[in-house]
Coordinates of C-alpha atoms in Angstrom, one line a residue:
Chain A
M15 CA -41.9 6.0 -3.4
I16 CA -41.8 7.1 0.2
P17 CA -39.3 9.4 1.9
T18 CA -38.2 7.9 5.1
S19 CA -35.4 8.0 7.6
W20 CA -33.1 5.6 9.4
P21 CA -30.9 5.7 12.5
C22 CA -27.3 6.5 11.4
P23 CA -24.5 5.8 13.9
L24 CA -22.6 8.8 15.1
P25 CA -18.8 8.5 15.5
G26 CA -18.9 9.3 19.2
G27 CA -21.8 6.9 19.9
G28 CA -25.5 7.3 19.6
T29 CA -27.4 7.8 16.4
C30 CA -29.0 10.6 14.3
E31 CA -31.8 10.2 11.8
E32 CA -30.7 10.4 8.1
A33 CA -33.1 10.6 5.2
A34 CA -33.7 8.0 2.5
L35 CA -36.0 7.2 -0.3
Q36 CA -37.6 3.8 -0.5
F37 CA -39.8 1.5 -2.5
D38 CA -40.6 -1.1 0.1
E39 CA -43.2 -3.8 -0.6
A40 CA -41.5 -6.4 1.5
R41 CA -40.3 -8.3 -1.6
P42 CA -37.5 -10.8 -1.5
V43 CA -34.9 -8.8 -3.3
R44 CA -34.1 -5.6 -1.4
L45 CA -31.4 -3.4 -3.0
L46 CA -29.5 -0.7 -1.0
I47 CA -28.2 2.0 -3.5
V48 CA -25.1 3.8 -2.3
P49 CA -25.2 7.2 -4.1
A50 CA -22.5 8.8 -6.1
L51 CA -20.4 11.3 -4.2
F52 CA -20.0 15.1 -4.2
D53 CA -20.8 16.8 -7.5
E54 CA -21.6 13.5 -9.2
A55 CA -24.3 12.9 -6.6
N56 CA -26.3 15.9 -8.0
R57 CA -25.8 14.9 -11.6
L58 CA -26.9 11.3 -10.9
R59 CA -29.6 11.9 -8.3
R60 CA -32.5 11.9 -10.8
F61 CA -31.0 8.9 -12.6
A62 CA -30.9 6.9 -9.3
V63 CA -34.5 7.7 -8.6
E64 CA -35.6 6.9 -12.1
L65 CA -33.8 3.6 -11.7
M66 CA -35.7 2.9 -8.4
R67 CA -39.0 3.5 -10.1
R68 CA -38.1 0.9 -12.7
L69 CA -36.8 -1.6 -10.2
D70 CA -40.1 -1.2 -8.4
R71 CA -42.0 -2.2 -11.6
L72 CA -39.7 -5.2 -12.0
G73 CA -40.5 -6.4 -8.4
I74 CA -37.4 -5.2 -6.6
D75 CA -37.5 -3.1 -3.4
S76 CA -34.8 -0.4 -3.2
F77 CA -33.5 2.1 -0.7
L78 CA -31.4 5.3 -1.4
P79 CA -30.0 6.6 1.9
D80 CA -28.3 10.0 2.3
L81 CA -24.7 9.8 3.5
P82 CA -24.1 11.8 6.7
G83 CA -22.9 15.3 5.8
C84 CA -24.5 15.1 2.3
T85 CA -27.9 15.8 0.7
E86 CA -30.5 16.4 3.5
S87 CA -28.2 15.4 6.3
L88 CA -27.8 17.8 9.3
Q89 CA -24.3 16.5 10.1
P90 CA -21.3 18.7 9.2
L91 CA -19.5 17.4 6.1
D92 CA -16.1 18.5 7.3
M93 CA -16.4 16.2 10.3
Q94 CA -17.0 13.1 8.3
D95 CA -14.5 10.3 7.7
P96 CA -14.9 7.6 5.1
T97 CA -15.1 5.0 7.9
D98 CA -18.1 6.8 9.2
W99 CA -19.7 6.5 5.7
L100 CA -18.9 2.8 5.6
D101 CA -20.5 2.4 9.1
A102 CA -23.5 4.5 7.9
M103 CA -24.1 2.3 4.8
A104 CA -23.7 -0.9 6.9
A105 CA -26.2 0.4 9.3
A106 CA -28.6 1.5 6.6
A107 CA -28.3 -2.0 5.0
L108 CA -29.2 -3.6 8.3
H109 CA -32.1 -1.2 9.0
F110 CA -33.7 -1.7 5.6
G111 CA -33.0 -5.4 5.6
A112 CA -31.1 -5.1 2.3
T113 CA -30.2 -8.3 0.5
H114 CA -27.9 -6.7 -2.0
A115 CA -26.0 -3.4 -2.4
M116 CA -25.3 -1.3 -5.5
G117 CA -22.7 1.4 -5.6
V118 CA -23.0 4.3 -8.1
R119 CA -19.5 5.7 -9.1
G120 CA -17.8 6.8 -5.8
G121 CA -20.6 5.0 -3.9
C122 CA -18.9 1.8 -4.9
L123 CA -16.2 2.6 -2.3
L124 CA -18.8 2.3 0.4
T125 CA -20.9 -0.8 -0.4
P126 CA -21.2 -2.9 2.8
N127 CA -18.9 -5.9 2.9
R128 CA -21.4 -8.4 4.2
L129 CA -23.8 -8.0 1.2
P130 CA -23.3 -9.2 -2.4
A131 CA -22.4 -6.0 -4.2
L132 CA -22.8 -4.6 -7.7
H133 CA -20.7 -1.7 -8.8
Y134 CA -22.0 0.7 -11.5
A135 CA -19.1 2.6 -13.2
P136 CA -16.9 2.4 -10.1
V137 CA -14.2 5.0 -9.6
K138 CA -11.2 5.2 -7.2
G139 CA -11.0 7.8 -4.4
A140 CA -7.8 9.2 -5.8
S141 CA -9.5 9.8 -9.2
I142 CA -12.4 11.7 -7.6
L143 CA -10.0 13.9 -5.6
R144 CA -7.8 14.5 -8.6
Q145 CA -10.7 15.9 -10.6
M146 CA -11.9 18.0 -7.7
I147 CA -8.5 19.5 -7.2
R148 CA -8.2 20.2 -10.9
A149 CA -11.5 22.1 -10.8
R150 CA -10.2 24.2 -7.9
I151 CA -7.0 25.0 -9.7
L152 CA -9.0 26.1 -12.8
S153 CA -11.4 28.3 -10.9
A154 CA -8.6 29.9 -8.9
R155 CA -6.8 30.6 -12.1
E156 CA -9.9 32.1 -13.6
A157 CA -10.0 34.4 -10.6
G158 CA -6.3 35.3 -11.1
R159 CA -4.8 33.2 -8.4
E160 CA -2.3 30.4 -8.9
E161 CA -2.7 27.3 -6.8
S162 CA -0.7 24.0 -7.3
R163 CA -1.8 20.5 -6.8
E164 CA 1.1 19.9 -4.4
Q165 CA 0.2 22.9 -2.3
L166 CA -3.5 21.9 -2.2
A167 CA -2.7 18.2 -1.3
A168 CA -0.4 19.4 1.5
L169 CA -3.1 21.7 2.8
A170 CA -5.7 18.9 2.5
V171 CA -3.8 16.4 4.7
S172 CA -2.8 19.0 7.3
E173 CA -5.9 21.1 7.9
G174 CA -8.5 19.9 5.3
V175 CA -9.5 21.6 2.0
T176 CA -12.7 22.9 0.3
L177 CA -13.0 21.4 -3.2
S178 CA -15.9 22.3 -5.5
G179 CA -17.7 23.7 -2.5
Y180 CA -17.3 20.5 -0.4
S181 CA -15.4 21.0 2.9
L182 CA -13.3 17.9 3.4
G183 CA -11.5 17.3 6.7
A184 CA -7.8 16.3 6.8
D185 CA -8.7 12.8 8.1
F186 CA -11.3 12.4 5.4
Y187 CA -8.8 13.3 2.6
R188 CA -6.1 11.0 4.0
H189 CA -8.4 8.1 4.4
F190 CA -10.4 8.6 1.2
E191 CA -7.5 9.0 -1.3
P192 CA -6.2 5.4 -1.1
M193 CA -9.7 3.8 -1.3
I194 CA -10.5 1.5 -4.2
P195 CA -13.7 -0.5 -4.9
A196 CA -13.8 -4.0 -3.5
R197 CA -12.6 -6.6 -6.0
D198 CA -15.4 -9.1 -5.4
A199 CA -18.2 -6.9 -6.7
L200 CA -20.0 -7.5 -10.0
V201 CA -19.0 -4.5 -12.1
I202 CA -21.5 -3.0 -14.5
V203 CA -19.6 -0.8 -17.1
Q204 CA -21.1 2.2 -18.8
E205 CA -20.9 0.6 -22.2
Q206 CA -23.6 -1.9 -21.1
L207 CA -26.1 1.0 -20.8
G208 CA -25.6 2.0 -24.4
A209 CA -24.8 5.7 -24.0
S210 CA -22.4 8.0 -22.2
G211 CA -22.5 8.4 -18.4
L212 CA -24.7 11.1 -17.0
W213 CA -22.0 12.1 -14.5
L214 CA -20.0 13.5 -17.4
R215 CA -22.6 16.1 -18.2
A216 CA -21.9 19.7 -17.3
E217 CA -25.5 20.0 -16.2
P218 CA -27.7 17.4 -14.5
G219 CA -29.5 15.4 -17.2
E220 CA -31.7 12.4 -17.5
D221 CA -31.9 9.4 -19.8
A222 CA -34.9 7.0 -19.6
A223 CA -33.3 4.5 -21.9
Q224 CA -30.2 4.2 -19.6
A225 CA -32.2 3.9 -16.4
E226 CA -34.2 1.1 -18.1
A227 CA -31.1 -0.6 -19.3
L228 CA -29.6 -0.6 -15.8
A229 CA -32.8 -1.8 -14.3
V230 CA -33.0 -4.7 -16.7
I231 CA -29.4 -5.7 -15.9
L232 CA -30.0 -5.5 -12.2
H233 CA -33.2 -7.5 -12.5
R234 CA -31.3 -10.2 -14.4
E235 CA -28.5 -10.4 -11.9
L236 CA -30.5 -10.2 -8.8
S237 CA -33.2 -12.6 -9.8
A238 CA -30.6 -15.3 -10.8
Chain B
M3 CA -3.5 5.3 -39.3
P4 CA -5.5 8.6 -39.8
D5 CA -5.6 10.8 -36.7
N6 CA -9.1 10.4 -35.1
T7 CA -8.5 13.0 -32.3
D8 CA -11.0 15.4 -33.9
L9 CA -13.7 12.8 -33.9
L10 CA -13.0 11.7 -30.3
L11 CA -12.9 15.2 -29.1
R12 CA -16.3 16.0 -30.7
R13 CA -17.7 12.9 -29.0
I14 CA -16.3 13.9 -25.6
L15 CA -17.8 17.3 -25.9
T16 CA -21.1 15.8 -27.0
D17 CA -21.1 13.7 -23.8
V18 CA -20.0 16.5 -21.5
L19 CA -22.4 19.1 -22.9
G20 CA -25.2 16.7 -23.4
L21 CA -25.5 17.6 -27.1
K22 CA -27.7 15.9 -29.6
P23 CA -25.9 13.5 -32.1
G24 CA -24.4 15.5 -34.9
Q25 CA -24.5 18.9 -33.1
A26 CA -20.8 18.8 -32.3
D27 CA -20.1 18.3 -36.1
Q28 CA -20.9 22.0 -36.5
F29 CA -18.1 23.1 -34.2
D30 CA -15.3 24.8 -36.0
E31 CA -11.9 26.2 -35.0
Q32 CA -13.4 29.4 -33.7
T33 CA -16.3 27.9 -31.7
G34 CA -16.0 29.2 -28.2
L35 CA -15.8 26.9 -25.2
F36 CA -14.7 27.9 -21.7
G37 CA -16.0 31.4 -21.0
H38 CA -18.5 31.1 -23.9
L39 CA -20.7 28.2 -22.9
P40 CA -22.2 28.9 -19.4
E41 CA -22.5 25.2 -18.6
L42 CA -18.8 24.7 -19.1
D43 CA -17.7 25.9 -15.6
S44 CA -14.5 24.8 -13.9
M45 CA -16.0 21.6 -12.6
A46 CA -17.2 20.7 -16.1
V47 CA -13.8 21.5 -17.6
A48 CA -12.1 19.4 -15.0
G49 CA -14.4 16.5 -16.0
L50 CA -13.7 17.2 -19.7
L51 CA -10.0 17.0 -19.2
T52 CA -10.3 13.7 -17.2
E53 CA -12.3 12.3 -20.1
L54 CA -9.6 13.5 -22.6
E55 CA -7.0 11.7 -20.6
D56 CA -9.0 8.5 -20.4
R57 CA -10.1 8.4 -24.0
L58 CA -7.1 9.8 -25.7
D59 CA -4.7 7.9 -23.4
I60 CA -2.8 11.1 -22.5
V61 CA -1.8 12.7 -19.2
I62 CA -2.4 16.4 -18.8
D63 CA -0.3 18.3 -16.2
D64 CA -2.1 21.1 -14.4
D65 CA 0.7 23.5 -15.6
E66 CA -0.3 22.7 -19.2
I67 CA -3.9 23.9 -18.7
E68 CA -4.1 27.5 -19.9
G69 CA -6.9 29.8 -21.0
E70 CA -5.9 29.7 -24.7
M71 CA -6.4 25.9 -25.1
L72 CA -9.8 26.0 -23.5
E73 CA -11.1 29.1 -25.2
T74 CA -12.0 27.6 -28.6
Y75 CA -12.6 24.2 -30.2
G76 CA -9.6 24.8 -32.4
G77 CA -7.3 25.5 -29.4
L78 CA -8.4 22.4 -27.6
L79 CA -8.0 20.2 -30.7
A80 CA -4.5 21.5 -31.3
F81 CA -3.6 20.8 -27.7
A82 CA -5.0 17.3 -27.8
E83 CA -3.3 16.5 -31.1
A84 CA 0.0 17.8 -29.8
K85 CA -0.3 15.6 -26.7
R86 CA -1.1 12.5 -28.6
A87 CA 1.8 13.1 -31.0
G88 CA 3.9 13.0 -27.8

């Protein structure tokens, strides 16, 4: 596995380098993995890398780019818009010569249109925001403050909002909330992996058997 | 049909807390949750409630979420059973 970088388009023109992990042996199947979003990205990061190691052993190249504003990116998160993320993943797919894309959870909202896509445990934008808003209400309540969902949603679309430590701009919130995964993707549901999803865990965990199960499914689907 | 809320709730907690199979069987009414288990922070509780909604087929309003129901296993079970009974 090699850490690398790729030129990510900037909204105002030009590019900036964003980081990625890659297993690249110039093999015929080259999978772009669009990571899970926000808190789930942390909880699924190790799983994604474990998956890449197994895909490598099965003869599949894979690439895990950072989204601008996330992970190692130097771009400010509160300036991002979901369309920037879509452009970023399309550019990453082109740069790495990906033949297929796989979204993980919220990453399923961002798989490039022009590639055959697989969606692992896809989730809607609204569901992600709903849970993050709930977490904020709970932590505010714990601190003795009352916040309501309506109040937070109004704030989010007028000036942006910080949820679970992630600063989301007003445009981001407005554009992200209605997003749903593309219908033509092949969906891989959690039950196929034989255990519960690692994004549910309160602490980041790992599960070799699940990574293996997903690698085998991907190998079967991508080699067909 | 016997009420399986207890069983489902133990399974959800097993998934969220990453417990070993059978570990959640030892939870009793008084077992402390939110505020007692360091890994169960507000983000984890939000995830737990989302799973409760999905797997028990209920909708939880933010107004309904209060300290008491999250404090102990017994409190959360009573809340879930009441929601399912409609």
